[in-house]
Coordinates of C-alpha atoms in Angstrom, one line a residue:
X21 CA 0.0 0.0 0.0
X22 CA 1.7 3.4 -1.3
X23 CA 1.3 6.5 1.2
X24 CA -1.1 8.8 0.0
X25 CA 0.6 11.6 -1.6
X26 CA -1.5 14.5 -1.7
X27 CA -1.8 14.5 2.7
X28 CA 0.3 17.1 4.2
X29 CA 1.0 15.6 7.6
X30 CA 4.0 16.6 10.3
X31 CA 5.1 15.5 14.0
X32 CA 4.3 17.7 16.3
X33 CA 7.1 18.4 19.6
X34 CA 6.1 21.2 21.5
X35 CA 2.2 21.1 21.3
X36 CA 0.6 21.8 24.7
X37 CA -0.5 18.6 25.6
X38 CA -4.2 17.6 27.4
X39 CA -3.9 17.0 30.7
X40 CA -7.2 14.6 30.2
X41 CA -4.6 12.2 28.2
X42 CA -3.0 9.2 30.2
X43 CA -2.4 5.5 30.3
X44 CA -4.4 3.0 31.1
X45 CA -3.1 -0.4 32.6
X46 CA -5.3 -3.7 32.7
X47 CA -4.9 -7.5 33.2
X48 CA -6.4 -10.0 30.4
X49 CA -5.2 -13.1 32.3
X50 CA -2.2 -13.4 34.0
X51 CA -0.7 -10.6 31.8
X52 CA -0.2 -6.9 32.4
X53 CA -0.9 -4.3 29.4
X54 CA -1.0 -0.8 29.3
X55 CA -2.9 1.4 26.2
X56 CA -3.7 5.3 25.6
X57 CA -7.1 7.0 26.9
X58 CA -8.8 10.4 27.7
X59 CA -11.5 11.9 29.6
X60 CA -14.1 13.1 27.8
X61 CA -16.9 15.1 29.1
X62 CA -19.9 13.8 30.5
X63 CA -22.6 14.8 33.1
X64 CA -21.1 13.2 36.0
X65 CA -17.5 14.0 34.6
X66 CA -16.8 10.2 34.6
X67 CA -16.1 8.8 31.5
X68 CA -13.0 7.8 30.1
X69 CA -12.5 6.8 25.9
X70 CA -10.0 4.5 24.7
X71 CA -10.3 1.7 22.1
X72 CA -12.4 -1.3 22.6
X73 CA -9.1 -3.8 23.0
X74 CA -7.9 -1.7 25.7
X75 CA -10.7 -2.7 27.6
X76 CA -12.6 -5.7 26.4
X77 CA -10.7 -9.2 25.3
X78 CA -12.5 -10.8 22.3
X79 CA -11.2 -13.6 22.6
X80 CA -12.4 -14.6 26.4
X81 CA -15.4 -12.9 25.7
X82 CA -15.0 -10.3 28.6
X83 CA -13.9 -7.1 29.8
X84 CA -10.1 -7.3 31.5
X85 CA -9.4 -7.1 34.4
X86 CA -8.2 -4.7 37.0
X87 CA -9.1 -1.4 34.9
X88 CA -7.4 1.8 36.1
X89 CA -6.4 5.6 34.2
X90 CA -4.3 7.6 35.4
X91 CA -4.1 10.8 33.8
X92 CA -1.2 12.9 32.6
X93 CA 1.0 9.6 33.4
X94 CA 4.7 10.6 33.3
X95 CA 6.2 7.1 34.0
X96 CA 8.0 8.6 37.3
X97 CA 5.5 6.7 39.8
X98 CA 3.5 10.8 40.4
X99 CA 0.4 10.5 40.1
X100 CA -0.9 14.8 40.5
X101 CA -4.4 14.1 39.2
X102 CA -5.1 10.9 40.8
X103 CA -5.8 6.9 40.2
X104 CA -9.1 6.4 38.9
X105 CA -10.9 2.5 38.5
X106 CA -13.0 1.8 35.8
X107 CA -16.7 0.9 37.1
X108 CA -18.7 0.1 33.7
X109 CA -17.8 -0.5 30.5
X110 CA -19.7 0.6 27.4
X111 CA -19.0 -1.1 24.1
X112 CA -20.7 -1.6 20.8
X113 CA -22.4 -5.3 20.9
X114 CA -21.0 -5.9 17.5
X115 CA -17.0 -5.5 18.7
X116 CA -17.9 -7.4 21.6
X117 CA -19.4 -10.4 19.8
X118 CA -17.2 -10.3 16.7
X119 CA -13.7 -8.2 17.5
X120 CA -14.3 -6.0 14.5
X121 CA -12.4 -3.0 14.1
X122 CA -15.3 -0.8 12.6
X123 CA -16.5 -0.9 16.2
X124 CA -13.1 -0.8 18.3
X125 CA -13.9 1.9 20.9
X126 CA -15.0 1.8 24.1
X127 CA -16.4 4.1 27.0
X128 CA -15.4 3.5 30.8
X129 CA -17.2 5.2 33.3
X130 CA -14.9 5.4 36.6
X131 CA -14.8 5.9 40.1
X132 CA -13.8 9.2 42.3
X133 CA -10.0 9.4 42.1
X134 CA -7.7 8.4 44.7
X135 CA -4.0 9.1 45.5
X136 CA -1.4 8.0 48.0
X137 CA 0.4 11.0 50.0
X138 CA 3.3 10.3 52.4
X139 CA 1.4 10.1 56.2
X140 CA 1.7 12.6 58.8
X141 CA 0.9 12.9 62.2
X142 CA -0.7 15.8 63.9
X143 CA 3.3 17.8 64.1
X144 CA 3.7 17.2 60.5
X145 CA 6.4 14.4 61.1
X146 CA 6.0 11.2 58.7
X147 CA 4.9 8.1 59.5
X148 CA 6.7 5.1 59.1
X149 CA 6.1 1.6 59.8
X150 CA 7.9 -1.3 61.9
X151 CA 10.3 -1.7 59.2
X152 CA 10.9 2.2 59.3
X153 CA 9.5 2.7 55.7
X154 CA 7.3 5.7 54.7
X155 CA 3.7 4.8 55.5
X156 CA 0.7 6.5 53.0
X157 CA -2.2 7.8 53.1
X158 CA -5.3 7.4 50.4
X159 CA -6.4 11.0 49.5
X160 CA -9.8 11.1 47.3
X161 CA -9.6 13.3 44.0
X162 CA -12.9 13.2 43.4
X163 CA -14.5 13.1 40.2
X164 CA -12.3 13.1 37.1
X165 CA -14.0 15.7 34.7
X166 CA -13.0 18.3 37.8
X167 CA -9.3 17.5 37.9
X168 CA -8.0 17.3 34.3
X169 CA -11.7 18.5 32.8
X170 CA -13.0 16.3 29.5
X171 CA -12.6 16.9 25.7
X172 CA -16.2 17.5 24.0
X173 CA -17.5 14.4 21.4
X174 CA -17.9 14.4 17.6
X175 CA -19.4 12.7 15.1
X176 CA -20.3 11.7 11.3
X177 CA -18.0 14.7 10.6
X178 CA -16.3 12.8 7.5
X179 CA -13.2 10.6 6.4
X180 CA -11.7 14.0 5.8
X181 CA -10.6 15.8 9.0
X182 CA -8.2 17.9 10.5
X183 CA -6.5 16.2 13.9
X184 CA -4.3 16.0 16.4
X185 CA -3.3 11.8 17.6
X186 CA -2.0 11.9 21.1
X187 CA -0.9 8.8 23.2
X188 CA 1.6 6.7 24.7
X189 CA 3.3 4.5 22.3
X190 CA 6.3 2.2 23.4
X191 CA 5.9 -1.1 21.2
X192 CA 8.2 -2.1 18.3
X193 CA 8.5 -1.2 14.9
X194 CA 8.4 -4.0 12.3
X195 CA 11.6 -3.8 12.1
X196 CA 11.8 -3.9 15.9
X197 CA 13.3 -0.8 16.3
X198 CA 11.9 1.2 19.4
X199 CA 11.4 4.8 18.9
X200 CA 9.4 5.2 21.9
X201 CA 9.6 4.0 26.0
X202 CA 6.0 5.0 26.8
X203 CA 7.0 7.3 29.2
X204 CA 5.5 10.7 28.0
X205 CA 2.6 11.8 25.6
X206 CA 3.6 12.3 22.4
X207 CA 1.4 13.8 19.6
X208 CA 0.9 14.1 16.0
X209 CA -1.1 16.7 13.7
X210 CA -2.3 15.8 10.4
X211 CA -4.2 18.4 8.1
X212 CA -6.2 15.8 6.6
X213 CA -7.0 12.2 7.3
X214 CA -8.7 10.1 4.6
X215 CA -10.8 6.7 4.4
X216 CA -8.9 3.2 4.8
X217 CA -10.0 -0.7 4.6
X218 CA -8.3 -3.4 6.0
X219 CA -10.1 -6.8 5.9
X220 CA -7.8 -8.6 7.7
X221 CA -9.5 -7.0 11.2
X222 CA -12.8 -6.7 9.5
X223 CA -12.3 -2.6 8.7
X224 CA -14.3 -1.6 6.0
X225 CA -14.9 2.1 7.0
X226 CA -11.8 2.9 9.1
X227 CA -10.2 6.8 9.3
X228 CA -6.2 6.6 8.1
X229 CA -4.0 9.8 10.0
X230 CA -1.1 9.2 7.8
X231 CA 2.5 10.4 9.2
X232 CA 2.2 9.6 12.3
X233 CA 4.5 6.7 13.2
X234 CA 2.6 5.5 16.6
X235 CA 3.2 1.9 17.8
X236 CA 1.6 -0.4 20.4
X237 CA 0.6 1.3 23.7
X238 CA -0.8 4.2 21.7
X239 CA -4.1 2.0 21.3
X240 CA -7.3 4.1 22.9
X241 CA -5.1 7.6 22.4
X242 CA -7.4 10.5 21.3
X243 CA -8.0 11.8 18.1
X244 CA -9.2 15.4 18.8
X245 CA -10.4 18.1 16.1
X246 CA -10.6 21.7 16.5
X247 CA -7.9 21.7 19.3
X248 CA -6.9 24.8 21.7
X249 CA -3.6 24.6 22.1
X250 CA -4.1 27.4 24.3
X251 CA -7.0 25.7 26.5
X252 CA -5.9 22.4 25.7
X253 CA -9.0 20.9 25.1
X254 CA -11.3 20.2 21.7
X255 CA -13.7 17.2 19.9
X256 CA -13.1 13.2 20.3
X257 CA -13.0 12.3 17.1
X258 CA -11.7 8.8 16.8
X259 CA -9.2 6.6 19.3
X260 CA -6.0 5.1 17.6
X261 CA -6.7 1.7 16.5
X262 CA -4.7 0.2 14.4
X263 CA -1.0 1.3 13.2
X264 CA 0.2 0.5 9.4
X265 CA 3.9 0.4 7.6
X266 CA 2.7 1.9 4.6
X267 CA 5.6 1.9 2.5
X268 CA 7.1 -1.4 3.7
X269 CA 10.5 0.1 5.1
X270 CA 9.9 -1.8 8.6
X271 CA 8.9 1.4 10.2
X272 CA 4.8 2.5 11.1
X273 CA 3.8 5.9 9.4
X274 CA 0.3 5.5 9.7
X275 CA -2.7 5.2 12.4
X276 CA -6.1 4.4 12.0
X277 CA -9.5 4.8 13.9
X278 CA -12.6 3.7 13.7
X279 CA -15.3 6.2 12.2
X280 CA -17.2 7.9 15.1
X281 CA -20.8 8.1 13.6
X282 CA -24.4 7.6 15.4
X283 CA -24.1 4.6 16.4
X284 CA -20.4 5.2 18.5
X285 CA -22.7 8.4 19.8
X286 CA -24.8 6.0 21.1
X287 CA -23.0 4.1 23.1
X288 CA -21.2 7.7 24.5
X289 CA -24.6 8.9 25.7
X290 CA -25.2 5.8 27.7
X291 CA -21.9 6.1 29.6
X292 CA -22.4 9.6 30.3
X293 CA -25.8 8.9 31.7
X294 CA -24.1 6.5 35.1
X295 CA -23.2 8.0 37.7
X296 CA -20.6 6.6 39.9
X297 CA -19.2 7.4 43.5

């Protein structure tokens, strides 16, 4: 598959990132994983988007397992905005039943925030414990939307979009080179994105943001439109799905997302309806 050449796309490096970005980390089994999500706003500011195999496993034929975000991760244990568990998950039936990638989004509606501060007593002096280590204490963070706030939602816009990709990519290339650790956001911004098919994951109306060289751990990452740099916040308009060597040199240029229309609005609207404590 040639790269398209009439898309002007280019990395961005000093973009002011969203503070509603962060990873996600679940269990499917015995085995950890980690993907890409966001906040997105909602009534109860609760929800969080990412893409559907970030928080469902096909293959078992349920959600994983020990679900938690934690936004604005920055892979040096902080944790500013809080720890938040997922509570419900809210999927298309058709990804659920059949893994297809048309459909590869999900909505998590989560818990008040948490986070552990070093323990004090009454004269300010730290705790520690019989071992003389640091004890903690679990400080709530409340509700998500009001720490980090939530990226509005977006739909049947077109194949034909400008966007900004943002995640936490750390996987291999095909060629096994790693360009990323999965420590920090990065982003991309492409002018316009275009329409792709790819039947081996059952995509037949998939979005293609060209350029962008994310790999695995970017998965669930926001696609936003009409971003504010300046307020750091604009529309949900896809998740990164899949990623794509497009010219066959070993290396990924290319990311792709399912197309939000009404029926991904759908299942947005019923997350955003549950309230959680």
């Amino acid at each position: 598959m040639a790269p398209p050449k009439t898309v002007k796309t280019v990395r961005t490096k000093n973009v002011n990132l969203p503070p509603t970005v962060g990873k996600v980390f679940f269990r499917i089994g015995t085995t950890e994983y980690w993907c890409s999500a966001s906040s997105v706003h909602s009534k109860y500011g609760n929800v969080v988007a990412t893409a559907g195999h970030c928080a469902y496993d096909v293959k078992s034929g349920k959600p994983v397992e020990s679900w938690v975000f934690i936004p604005s991760y920055t892979g040096n244990g902080a944790t500013p905005y809080g720890i938040y568990v997922g509570h419900t998950l809210h999927i298309n039936d058709t990804y659920a039943a059949t893994g297809d990638y048309d459909f590869d989004y999900a909505f998590v509606t989560v818990h008040h925030g948490y986070r552990w501060d070093p323990d004090k007593d009454v004269n300010g002096v730290p705790k520690k414990d019989a071992k003389g280590q640091q004890m903690y204490r679990s400080v709530d963070t409340g509700r998500l939307e009001n720490q980090v706030g939530g990226q509005g939602f977006a739909w049947n816009r077109g194949y034909v979009v400008a966007a900004y990709a943002f995640g936490y990519p750390a996987g291999p290339n095909p060629d096994l080179s790693r360009p990323y650790t999965g420590l920090t956001m990065v982003s991309c911004l492409t002018r316009a994105t275009k329409k792709i098919s790819t039947p081996k994951w059952e995509l037949d109306n998939g979005v293609l943001f060209s350029g962008c060289g994310f790999t695995a751990g970017a998965s669930g990452g926001p696609w936003l439109i009409k971003y504010s740099p300046s307020r750091r916040i604009g529309y949900l308009n896809g998740v990164n799905s899949l990623t794509y060597d497009l010219d066959g040199d070993g290396r990924n240029e290319g990311v792709s997302s399912p197309y939000f229309n009404t029926a991904t609005y759908l299942v947005y609207s019923y997350a955003t309806r549950q309230k959680t404590d």
